[in-house]
Structures are given as structure tokens and as C-alpha cells.
Amino acid sequence: MHRIVVFCEDSFHESFSRAILNRFASEYAIEIEVQFLSARGGLPKLHGELRQFLRDLNRRHGSPPDAIVVLADANCKGHAERKRLMTDALQHYPALAPLTVLGIPDPHIERWMLVDSDAFRSVFGRGCTLPGIECAKDRYKSLLRQEIRQSGIEPNLGGQEFAEDLVAVMNLQRADIEPSLRLFLRDLRARFLTWRNT
């Protein structure tokens, strides 16, 4: 059993990460136990709680989790800048840094839900369009809701309630067209491959 601790910026990240972790666990035949430590309050709260968690974990003498997954939107800062913020929190804990997988949707997690038109069609009965990257607050929330509503379904939770269904049928090779998702999947896949091969 591999223990994974997940830090998320909000409940949408939690839904998406749960879905992808469950899919990888099934595909790689790896048993996992996942603990979600979602920071309800956005990035500043997540960053502070992650630093505190790393500090506490470093001081304890027990065994660390097998992986720490952190998901936070790039927003308008870009993938590299958001990654720098997270790696800055890790630099003081060299033993924990290799356990960490960063997921940084650029610019927002809702765009990852629109990456595979065929998967979208499988879940909603119609395809979708992957929008270009633009820096506009709530743009992708709006676009995801609009795409789902056009299928005749009302996304009461903004679409996050469909994350598990969508991720389950997503072609992860096709998902590679979205650069920030490709990086997350690559690093997560490497972690599962290591577990499977040891």
C-alpha cells in the first residue's frame, strides 16, 4: 500500500486529482491510500499549509508518505512562476522534494477538463473545444459550464462533479497536447512506474 498526501488549492483540484490517482492505481495495479489536505482559501493558504506540513513532517521521526502531490492553478503567473513558488517551499527539505509531484494547471484546472473532445463526448454526448490560453478571471469556469450546458446538463458544481467520469475515459496520450497536464501526467506516471517496478 502506497500512501499519498495531496495538497489542493480547492475542491475542483481535489476531484480531478482523486480521479487521476484512482485511474493510475487501477492501470498500474498499485494499492494506494490517499489523504487530502485541501486548502479551502486559495493559493496563499495552500502555500502556507504546505510549508507547515513539510516542516512538521521533517521534524517527525516517522516515515514520510510515499508521495506528496500538490495541485495549484498557474492563474496569470504562468507555469514556471507557480512551479518556482512551490519548489521554494521544498528547497529546505531535500529528503521530501523527490517525493513531490506538482500539478500546475495553466491557467486553470477547468481547461484540463476540456482537453479530450472524445472523452467529453463519451460523458456528455457532444464534443468540446480546447480553448487557447488567456489570462481572464473565471474565463475557463465559464467555458466549461457553457460546454456542459450545451449537452443539456446543468453543472451544479461547475463541472467538478464530472471529473471522475471524464478522467476515466480520457485518452491520456491525447491529453499530452496540453503542456501543463502533460508535465503532471509524466511526473505522476514516473512515480507509479517506480512503485510497480520495485
mmCIF file of C-alpha atoms in Angstrom:
data_model
loop_
_atom_site.group_PDB
_atom_site.id
_atom_site.type_symbol
_atom_site.label_atom_id
_atom_site.label_comp_id
_atom_site.label_asym_id
_atom_site.label_seq_id
_atom_site.Cartn_x
_atom_site.Cartn_y
_atom_site.Cartn_z
ATOM 1 C CA MET A 1 0.000 0.000 0.000
ATOM 2 C CA HIS A 2 1.454 3.357 -1.048
ATOM 3 C CA ARG A 3 0.451 6.406 0.943
ATOM 4 C CA ILE A 4 -0.131 9.649 -0.948
ATOM 5 C CA VAL A 5 -0.778 13.043 0.625
ATOM 6 C CA VAL A 6 -2.476 15.532 -1.694
ATOM 7 C CA PHE A 7 -2.491 19.295 -1.238
ATOM 8 C CA CYS A 8 -5.070 21.061 -3.391
ATOM 9 C CA GLU A 9 -5.981 24.667 -3.923
ATOM 10 C CA ASP A 10 -9.697 23.892 -3.874
ATOM 11 C CA SER A 11 -12.306 21.153 -4.213
ATOM 12 C CA PHE A 12 -12.102 21.066 -8.030
ATOM 13 C CA HIS A 13 -8.411 20.150 -7.831
ATOM 14 C CA GLU A 14 -9.318 17.524 -5.249
ATOM 15 C CA SER A 15 -11.921 15.947 -7.543
ATOM 16 C CA PHE A 16 -9.562 15.882 -10.523
ATOM 17 C CA SER A 17 -6.577 14.545 -8.575
ATOM 18 C CA ARG A 18 -8.682 11.833 -6.912
ATOM 19 C CA ALA A 19 -9.869 10.709 -10.345
ATOM 20 C CA ILE A 20 -6.398 10.589 -11.887
ATOM 21 C CA LEU A 21 -4.851 8.852 -8.863
ATOM 22 C CA ASN A 22 -7.583 6.198 -8.895
ATOM 23 C CA ARG A 23 -7.094 5.675 -12.623
ATOM 24 C CA PHE A 24 -3.327 5.272 -12.311
ATOM 25 C CA ALA A 25 -3.736 2.945 -9.327
ATOM 26 C CA SER A 26 -6.036 0.753 -11.401
ATOM 27 C CA GLU A 27 -3.893 0.832 -14.553
ATOM 28 C CA TYR A 28 -0.654 0.078 -12.712
ATOM 29 C CA ALA A 29 -2.257 -2.381 -10.240
ATOM 30 C CA ILE A 30 -0.940 -0.371 -7.286
ATOM 31 C CA GLU A 31 -2.790 -0.114 -3.988
ATOM 32 C CA ILE A 32 -2.911 3.439 -2.709
ATOM 33 C CA GLU A 33 -4.186 5.240 0.350
ATOM 34 C CA VAL A 34 -4.838 8.929 -0.313
ATOM 35 C CA GLN A 35 -5.115 11.691 2.264
ATOM 36 C CA PHE A 36 -6.439 15.016 1.001
ATOM 37 C CA LEU A 37 -5.288 18.167 2.737
ATOM 38 C CA SER A 38 -7.159 20.700 0.640
ATOM 39 C CA ALA A 39 -6.650 24.317 1.494
ATOM 40 C CA ARG A 40 -10.035 25.983 1.235
ATOM 41 C CA GLY A 41 -8.936 29.525 0.670
ATOM 42 C CA GLY A 42 -6.818 29.570 -2.452
ATOM 43 C CA LEU A 43 -3.130 29.633 -3.133
ATOM 44 C CA PRO A 44 -1.812 31.656 -0.155
ATOM 45 C CA LYS A 45 -3.500 29.257 2.259
ATOM 46 C CA LEU A 46 -2.283 26.213 0.322
ATOM 47 C CA HIS A 47 1.285 27.528 0.255
ATOM 48 C CA GLY A 48 1.266 28.252 3.991
ATOM 49 C CA GLU A 49 -0.243 24.885 4.884
ATOM 50 C CA LEU A 50 2.192 23.046 2.597
ATOM 51 C CA ARG A 51 5.170 24.747 4.261
ATOM 52 C CA GLN A 52 3.804 23.867 7.709
ATOM 53 C CA PHE A 53 3.192 20.256 6.657
ATOM 54 C CA LEU A 54 6.736 19.915 5.290
ATOM 55 C CA ARG A 55 8.181 21.470 8.454
ATOM 56 C CA ASP A 56 6.198 19.125 10.709
ATOM 57 C CA LEU A 57 6.994 16.096 8.584
ATOM 58 C CA ASN A 58 10.696 16.947 8.620
ATOM 59 C CA ARG A 59 10.698 17.169 12.441
ATOM 60 C CA ARG A 60 8.929 13.846 12.977
ATOM 61 C CA HIS A 61 10.820 10.605 13.091
ATOM 62 C CA GLY A 62 8.089 8.544 11.441
ATOM 63 C CA SER A 63 8.174 7.516 7.801
ATOM 64 C CA PRO A 64 7.050 10.118 5.250
ATOM 65 C CA PRO A 65 4.316 9.378 2.711
ATOM 66 C CA ASP A 66 5.337 7.638 -0.497
ATOM 67 C CA ALA A 67 4.317 10.703 -2.493
ATOM 68 C CA ILE A 68 3.185 14.275 -1.941
ATOM 69 C CA VAL A 69 1.006 15.637 -4.751
ATOM 70 C CA VAL A 70 0.417 19.381 -4.940
ATOM 71 C CA LEU A 71 -2.136 20.957 -7.291
ATOM 72 C CA ALA A 72 -2.413 24.712 -7.759
ATOM 73 C CA ASP A 73 -3.529 26.777 -10.741
ATOM 74 C CA ALA A 74 -0.925 28.848 -12.568
ATOM 75 C CA ASN A 75 -3.525 31.630 -12.856
ATOM 76 C CA CYS A 76 -1.928 34.542 -14.685
ATOM 77 C CA LYS A 77 1.554 33.861 -13.302
ATOM 78 C CA GLY A 78 2.426 31.081 -15.723
ATOM 79 C CA HIS A 79 3.532 27.521 -15.087
ATOM 80 C CA ALA A 80 7.208 28.324 -14.422
ATOM 81 C CA GLU A 81 6.466 31.038 -11.860
ATOM 82 C CA ARG A 82 3.969 28.899 -9.968
ATOM 83 C CA LYS A 83 6.376 25.962 -10.010
ATOM 84 C CA ARG A 84 9.099 28.194 -8.578
ATOM 85 C CA LEU A 85 6.809 29.170 -5.702
ATOM 86 C CA MET A 86 6.198 25.511 -4.857
ATOM 87 C CA THR A 87 9.816 24.412 -5.236
ATOM 88 C CA ASP A 88 10.872 27.301 -2.983
ATOM 89 C CA ALA A 89 8.773 25.719 -0.236
ATOM 90 C CA LEU A 90 10.529 22.390 -0.856
ATOM 91 C CA GLN A 91 14.125 23.585 -1.040
ATOM 92 C CA HIS A 92 14.598 23.399 2.745
ATOM 93 C CA TYR A 93 13.538 19.729 2.774
ATOM 94 C CA PRO A 94 15.827 17.858 0.344
ATOM 95 C CA ALA A 95 14.610 14.452 1.542
ATOM 96 C CA LEU A 96 10.971 15.347 0.763
ATOM 97 C CA ALA A 97 11.456 17.127 -2.574
ATOM 98 C CA PRO A 98 11.932 13.895 -4.598
ATOM 99 C CA LEU A 99 8.627 12.576 -3.230
ATOM 100 C CA THR A 100 6.711 15.567 -4.541
ATOM 101 C CA VAL A 101 4.707 15.707 -7.773
ATOM 102 C CA LEU A 102 3.470 19.131 -8.863
ATOM 103 C CA GLY A 103 0.297 19.636 -10.889
ATOM 104 C CA ILE A 104 0.014 23.203 -12.142
ATOM 105 C CA PRO A 105 -2.952 23.669 -14.484
ATOM 106 C CA ASP A 106 -2.169 26.580 -16.777
ATOM 107 C CA PRO A 107 -4.012 28.766 -16.327
ATOM 108 C CA HIS A 108 -6.879 26.898 -14.564
ATOM 109 C CA ILE A 109 -7.983 23.324 -13.765
ATOM 110 C CA GLU A 110 -11.178 23.730 -15.826
ATOM 111 C CA ARG A 111 -9.059 23.808 -19.014
ATOM 112 C CA TRP A 112 -7.793 20.296 -18.230
ATOM 113 C CA MET A 113 -11.417 19.098 -18.322
ATOM 114 C CA LEU A 114 -11.691 20.264 -21.950
ATOM 115 C CA VAL A 115 -8.515 18.639 -23.261
ATOM 116 C CA ASP A 116 -10.068 15.495 -24.806
ATOM 117 C CA SER A 117 -13.089 16.140 -27.020
ATOM 118 C CA ASP A 118 -13.804 12.415 -27.485
ATOM 119 C CA ALA A 119 -13.840 11.815 -23.721
ATOM 120 C CA PHE A 120 -16.126 14.813 -23.337
ATOM 121 C CA ARG A 121 -18.431 13.321 -25.981
ATOM 122 C CA SER A 122 -18.428 9.984 -24.172
ATOM 123 C CA VAL A 123 -19.592 11.640 -20.942
ATOM 124 C CA PHE A 124 -21.831 14.430 -22.261
ATOM 125 C CA GLY A 125 -22.952 13.227 -25.682
ATOM 126 C CA ARG A 126 -21.147 16.017 -27.538
ATOM 127 C CA GLY A 127 -17.550 17.073 -28.073
ATOM 128 C CA CYS A 128 -15.905 20.234 -26.811
ATOM 129 C CA THR A 129 -13.280 22.721 -27.882
ATOM 130 C CA LEU A 130 -9.997 23.198 -26.047
ATOM 131 C CA PRO A 131 -9.712 26.975 -25.664
ATOM 132 C CA GLY A 132 -6.425 28.789 -26.093
ATOM 133 C CA ILE A 133 -4.589 30.100 -23.074
ATOM 134 C CA GLU A 134 -5.815 33.507 -21.987
ATOM 135 C CA CYS A 135 -5.477 35.377 -18.745
ATOM 136 C CA ALA A 136 -9.005 36.252 -17.709
ATOM 137 C CA LYS A 137 -10.534 35.590 -14.309
ATOM 138 C CA ASP A 138 -13.266 32.910 -14.405
ATOM 139 C CA ARG A 139 -12.992 32.516 -18.204
ATOM 140 C CA TYR A 140 -12.406 28.762 -18.050
ATOM 141 C CA LYS A 141 -15.041 28.213 -15.370
ATOM 142 C CA SER A 142 -17.488 29.907 -17.700
ATOM 143 C CA LEU A 143 -16.355 27.960 -20.767
ATOM 144 C CA LEU A 144 -16.588 24.593 -19.005
ATOM 145 C CA ARG A 145 -20.090 25.353 -17.702
ATOM 146 C CA GLN A 146 -21.140 26.511 -21.159
ATOM 147 C CA GLU A 147 -19.809 23.353 -22.854
ATOM 148 C CA ILE A 148 -21.623 21.120 -20.349
ATOM 149 C CA ARG A 149 -24.876 23.110 -20.550
ATOM 150 C CA GLN A 150 -24.888 22.715 -24.342
ATOM 151 C CA SER A 151 -25.294 18.990 -23.734
ATOM 152 C CA GLY A 152 -28.472 19.678 -21.738
ATOM 153 C CA ILE A 153 -26.892 19.089 -18.315
ATOM 154 C CA GLU A 154 -26.668 21.684 -15.575
ATOM 155 C CA PRO A 155 -23.250 21.556 -13.850
ATOM 156 C CA ASN A 156 -24.340 22.415 -10.313
ATOM 157 C CA LEU A 157 -20.757 22.213 -9.024
ATOM 158 C CA GLY A 158 -19.210 23.927 -12.019
ATOM 159 C CA GLY A 159 -18.239 20.649 -13.687
ATOM 160 C CA GLN A 160 -16.089 19.168 -10.935
ATOM 161 C CA GLU A 161 -18.795 16.602 -10.238
ATOM 162 C CA PHE A 162 -17.923 15.037 -13.629
ATOM 163 C CA ALA A 163 -14.144 14.878 -13.113
ATOM 164 C CA GLU A 164 -14.120 11.165 -12.275
ATOM 165 C CA ASP A 165 -16.308 10.227 -15.261
ATOM 166 C CA LEU A 166 -14.243 12.331 -17.641
ATOM 167 C CA VAL A 167 -10.812 11.235 -16.388
ATOM 168 C CA ALA A 168 -11.902 7.578 -16.520
ATOM 169 C CA VAL A 169 -12.362 7.760 -20.322
ATOM 170 C CA MET A 170 -9.756 10.401 -21.138
ATOM 171 C CA ASN A 171 -7.100 9.413 -23.675
ATOM 172 C CA LEU A 172 -4.057 10.364 -21.639
ATOM 173 C CA GLN A 173 -1.839 10.314 -24.727
ATOM 174 C CA ARG A 174 -4.116 12.859 -26.374
ATOM 175 C CA ALA A 175 -4.130 14.847 -23.157
ATOM 176 C CA ASP A 176 -0.436 15.464 -23.859
ATOM 177 C CA ILE A 177 -1.478 18.302 -26.177
ATOM 178 C CA GLU A 178 -1.998 20.421 -23.068
ATOM 179 C CA PRO A 179 1.550 21.211 -21.835
ATOM 180 C CA SER A 180 0.824 21.665 -18.130
ATOM 181 C CA LEU A 181 -1.243 18.462 -17.990
ATOM 182 C CA ARG A 182 1.480 16.603 -19.886
ATOM 183 C CA LEU A 183 4.060 17.590 -17.231
ATOM 184 C CA PHE A 184 1.804 16.484 -14.380
ATOM 185 C CA LEU A 185 0.964 13.143 -16.003
ATOM 186 C CA ARG A 186 4.620 12.498 -16.852
ATOM 187 C CA ASP A 187 5.781 13.018 -13.268
ATOM 188 C CA LEU A 188 2.881 11.094 -11.755
ATOM 189 C CA ARG A 189 3.364 8.229 -14.207
ATOM 190 C CA ALA A 190 7.051 8.041 -13.256
ATOM 191 C CA ARG A 191 6.093 7.687 -9.600
ATOM 192 C CA PHE A 192 3.655 4.827 -10.314
ATOM 193 C CA LEU A 193 6.155 3.091 -12.602
ATOM 194 C CA THR A 194 8.770 3.206 -9.847
ATOM 195 C CA TRP A 195 6.329 1.612 -7.407
ATOM 196 C CA ARG A 196 5.349 -1.070 -9.884
ATOM 197 C CA ASN A 197 8.944 -1.951 -10.675
ATOM 198 C CA THR A 198 10.167 -2.260 -7.094
#
